[in-house]
Short mmCIF file of N, CA and C in Angstrom, two decimals:
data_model
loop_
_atom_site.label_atom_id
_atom_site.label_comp_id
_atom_site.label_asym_id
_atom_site.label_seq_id
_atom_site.Cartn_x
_atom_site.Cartn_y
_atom_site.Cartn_z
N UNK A 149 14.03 -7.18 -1.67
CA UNK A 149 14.76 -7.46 -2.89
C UNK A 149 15.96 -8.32 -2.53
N UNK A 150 16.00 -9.98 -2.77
CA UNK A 150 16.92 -10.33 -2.63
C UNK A 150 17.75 -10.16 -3.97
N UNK A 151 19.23 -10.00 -3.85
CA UNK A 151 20.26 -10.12 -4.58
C UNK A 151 21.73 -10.46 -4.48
N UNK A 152 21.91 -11.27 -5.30
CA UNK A 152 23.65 -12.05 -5.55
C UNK A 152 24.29 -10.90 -5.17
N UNK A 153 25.20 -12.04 -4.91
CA UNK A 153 26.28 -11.19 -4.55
C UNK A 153 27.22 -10.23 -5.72
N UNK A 154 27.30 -10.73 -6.98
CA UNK A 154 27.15 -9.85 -7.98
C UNK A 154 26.50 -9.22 -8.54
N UNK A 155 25.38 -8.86 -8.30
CA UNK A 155 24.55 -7.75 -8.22
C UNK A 155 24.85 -6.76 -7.38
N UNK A 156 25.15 -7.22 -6.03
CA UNK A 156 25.16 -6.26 -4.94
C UNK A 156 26.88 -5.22 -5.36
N UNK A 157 27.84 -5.97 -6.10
CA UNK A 157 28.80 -5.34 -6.71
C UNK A 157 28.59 -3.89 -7.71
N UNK A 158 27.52 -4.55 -8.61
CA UNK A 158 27.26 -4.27 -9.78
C UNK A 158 26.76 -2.94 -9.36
N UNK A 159 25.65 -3.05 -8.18
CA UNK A 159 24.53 -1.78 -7.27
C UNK A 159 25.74 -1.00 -7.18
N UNK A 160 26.48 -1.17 -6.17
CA UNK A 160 27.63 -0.04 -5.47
C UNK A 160 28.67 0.48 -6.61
N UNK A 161 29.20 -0.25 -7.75
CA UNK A 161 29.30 0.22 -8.82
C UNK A 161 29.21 1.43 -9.55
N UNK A 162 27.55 1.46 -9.98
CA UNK A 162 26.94 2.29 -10.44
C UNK A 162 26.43 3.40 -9.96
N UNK A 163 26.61 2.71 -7.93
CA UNK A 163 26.39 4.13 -7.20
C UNK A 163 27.44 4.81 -7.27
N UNK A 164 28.44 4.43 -7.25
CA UNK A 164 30.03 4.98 -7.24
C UNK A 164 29.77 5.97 -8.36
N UNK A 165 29.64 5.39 -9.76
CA UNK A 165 29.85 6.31 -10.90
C UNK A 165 28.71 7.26 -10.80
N UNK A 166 27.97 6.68 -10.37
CA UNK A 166 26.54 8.09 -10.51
C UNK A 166 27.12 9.17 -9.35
N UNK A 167 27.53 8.83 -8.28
CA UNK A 167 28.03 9.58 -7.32
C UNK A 167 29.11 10.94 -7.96
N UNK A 168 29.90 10.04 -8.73
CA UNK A 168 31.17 10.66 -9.70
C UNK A 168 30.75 11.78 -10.24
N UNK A 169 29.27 11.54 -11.07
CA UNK A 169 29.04 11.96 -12.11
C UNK A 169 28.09 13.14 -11.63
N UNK A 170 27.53 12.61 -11.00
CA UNK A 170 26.80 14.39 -9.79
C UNK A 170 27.30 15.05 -9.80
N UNK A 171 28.56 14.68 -8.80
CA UNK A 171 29.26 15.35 -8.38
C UNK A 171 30.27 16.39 -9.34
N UNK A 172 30.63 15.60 -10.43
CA UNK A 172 31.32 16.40 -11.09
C UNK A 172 30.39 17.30 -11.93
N UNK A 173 29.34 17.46 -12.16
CA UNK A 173 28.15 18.37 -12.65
C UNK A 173 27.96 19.34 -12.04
N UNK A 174 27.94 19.03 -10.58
CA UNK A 174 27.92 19.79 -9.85
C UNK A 174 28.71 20.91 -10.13
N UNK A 175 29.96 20.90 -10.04
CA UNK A 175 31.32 21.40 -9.70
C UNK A 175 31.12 22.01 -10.98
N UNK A 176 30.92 21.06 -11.96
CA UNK A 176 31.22 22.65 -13.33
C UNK A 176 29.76 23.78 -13.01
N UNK A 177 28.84 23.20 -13.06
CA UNK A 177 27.64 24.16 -13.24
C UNK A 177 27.62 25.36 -11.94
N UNK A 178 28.00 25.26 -10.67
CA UNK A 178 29.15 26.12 -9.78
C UNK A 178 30.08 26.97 -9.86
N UNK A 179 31.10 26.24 -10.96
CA UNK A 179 32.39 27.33 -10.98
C UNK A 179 31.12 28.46 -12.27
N UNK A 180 32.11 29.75 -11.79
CA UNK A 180 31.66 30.66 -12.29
C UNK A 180 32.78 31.03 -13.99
N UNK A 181 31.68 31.60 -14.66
CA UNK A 181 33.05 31.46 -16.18
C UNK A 181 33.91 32.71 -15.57
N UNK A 182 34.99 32.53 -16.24
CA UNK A 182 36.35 33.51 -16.08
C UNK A 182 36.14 34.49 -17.18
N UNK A 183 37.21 35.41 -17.30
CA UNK A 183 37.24 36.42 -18.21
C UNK A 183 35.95 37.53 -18.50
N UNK A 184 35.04 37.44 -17.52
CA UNK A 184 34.20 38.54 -17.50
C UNK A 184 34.70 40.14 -16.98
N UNK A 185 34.02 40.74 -17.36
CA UNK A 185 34.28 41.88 -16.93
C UNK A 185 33.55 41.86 -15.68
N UNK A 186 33.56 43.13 -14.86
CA UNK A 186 32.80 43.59 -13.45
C UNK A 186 31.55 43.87 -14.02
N UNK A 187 31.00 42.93 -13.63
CA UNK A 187 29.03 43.38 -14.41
C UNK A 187 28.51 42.73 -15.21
N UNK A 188 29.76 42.02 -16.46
CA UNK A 188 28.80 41.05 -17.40
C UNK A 188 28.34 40.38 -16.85
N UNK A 189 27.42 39.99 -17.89
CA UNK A 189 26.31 38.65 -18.02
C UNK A 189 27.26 37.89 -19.05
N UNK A 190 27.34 36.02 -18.43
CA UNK A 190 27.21 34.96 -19.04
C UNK A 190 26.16 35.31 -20.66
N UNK A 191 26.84 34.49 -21.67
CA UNK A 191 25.70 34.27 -22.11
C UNK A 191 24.32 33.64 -22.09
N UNK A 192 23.27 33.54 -22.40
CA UNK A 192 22.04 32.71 -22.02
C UNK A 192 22.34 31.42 -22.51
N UNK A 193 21.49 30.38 -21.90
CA UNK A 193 21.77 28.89 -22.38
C UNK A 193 20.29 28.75 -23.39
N UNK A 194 20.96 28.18 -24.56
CA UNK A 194 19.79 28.61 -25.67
C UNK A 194 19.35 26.87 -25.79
N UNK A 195 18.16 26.82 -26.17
CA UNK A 195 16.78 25.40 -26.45
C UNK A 195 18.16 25.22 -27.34
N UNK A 196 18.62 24.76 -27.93
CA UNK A 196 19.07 24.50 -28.86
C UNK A 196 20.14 23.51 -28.23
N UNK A 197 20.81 24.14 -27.21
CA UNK A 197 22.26 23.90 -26.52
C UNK A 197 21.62 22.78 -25.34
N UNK A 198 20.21 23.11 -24.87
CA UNK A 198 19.82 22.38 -24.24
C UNK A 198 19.13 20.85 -24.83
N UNK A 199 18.88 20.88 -25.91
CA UNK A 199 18.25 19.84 -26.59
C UNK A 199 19.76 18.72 -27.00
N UNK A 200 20.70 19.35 -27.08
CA UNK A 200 21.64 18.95 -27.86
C UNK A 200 22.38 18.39 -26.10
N UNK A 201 22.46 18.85 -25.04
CA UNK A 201 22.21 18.29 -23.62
C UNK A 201 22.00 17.15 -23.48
N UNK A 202 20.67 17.20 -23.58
CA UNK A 202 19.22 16.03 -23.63
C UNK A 202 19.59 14.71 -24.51
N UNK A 203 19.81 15.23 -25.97
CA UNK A 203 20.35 14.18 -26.52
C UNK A 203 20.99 13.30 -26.16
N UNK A 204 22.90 13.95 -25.90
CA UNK A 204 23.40 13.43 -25.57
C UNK A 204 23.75 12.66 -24.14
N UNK A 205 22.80 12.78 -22.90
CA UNK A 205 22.12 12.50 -21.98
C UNK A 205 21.42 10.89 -22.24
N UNK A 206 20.42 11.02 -23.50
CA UNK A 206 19.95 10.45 -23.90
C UNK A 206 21.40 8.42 -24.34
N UNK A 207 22.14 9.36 -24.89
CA UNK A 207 23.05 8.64 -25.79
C UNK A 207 23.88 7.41 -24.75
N UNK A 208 24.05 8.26 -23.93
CA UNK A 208 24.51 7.96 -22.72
C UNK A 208 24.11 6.82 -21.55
N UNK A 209 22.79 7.29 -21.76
CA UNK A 209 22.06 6.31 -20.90
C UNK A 209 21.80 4.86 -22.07
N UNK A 210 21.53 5.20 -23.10
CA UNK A 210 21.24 4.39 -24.60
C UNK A 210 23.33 3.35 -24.02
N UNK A 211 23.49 3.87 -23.87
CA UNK A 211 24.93 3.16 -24.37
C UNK A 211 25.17 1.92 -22.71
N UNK A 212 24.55 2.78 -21.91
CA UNK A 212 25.15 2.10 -20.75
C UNK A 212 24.11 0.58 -20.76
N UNK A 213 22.70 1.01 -21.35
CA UNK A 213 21.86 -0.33 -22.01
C UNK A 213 22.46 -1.07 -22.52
N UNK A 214 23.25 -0.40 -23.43
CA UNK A 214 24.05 -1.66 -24.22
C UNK A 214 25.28 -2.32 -23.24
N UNK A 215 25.77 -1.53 -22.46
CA UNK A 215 27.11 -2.11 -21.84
C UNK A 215 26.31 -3.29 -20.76
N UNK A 216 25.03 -3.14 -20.40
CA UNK A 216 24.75 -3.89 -19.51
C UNK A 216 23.93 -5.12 -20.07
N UNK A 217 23.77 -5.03 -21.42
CA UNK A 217 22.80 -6.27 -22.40
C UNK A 217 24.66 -7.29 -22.54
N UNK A 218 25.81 -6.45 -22.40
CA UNK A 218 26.63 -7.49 -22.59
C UNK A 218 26.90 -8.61 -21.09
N UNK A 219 27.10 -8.09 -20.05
CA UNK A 219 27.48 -8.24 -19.03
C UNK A 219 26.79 -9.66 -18.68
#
């Protein structure tokens, strides 16, 4: 794969932010919630909460299409 040298910007870029963006996923889905008692359970993560996830996942990736149809 040859590529410009603004491309090769553009690559490390997006590795940077995807790196960011792991990473900080990471870190929340890790920390544990506060204010439990000794023994609760979290609540469950409901289709609902997960679709609404997905979506906006969706929206996200939809938007960065557009930031890159300008460029």
């Amino acid at each position: 794969m040859n590529l410009t040298q603004s491309q090769k910007i553009k690559l490390v870029w997006g590795m940077l932010i995807g790196a960011l963006l792991g990473a900080g996923t990471t870190w929340l889905l890790m920390e544990a919630p506060t204010g439990l008692a000794e023994g609760e359970e979290p609540e469950a993560i409901t289709a609902k909460e997960l679709l609404a996830l997905t979506g906006a996942a969706a929206l996200l990736i939809r938007k960065l299409d557009d930031f890159r149809r300008k460029l």
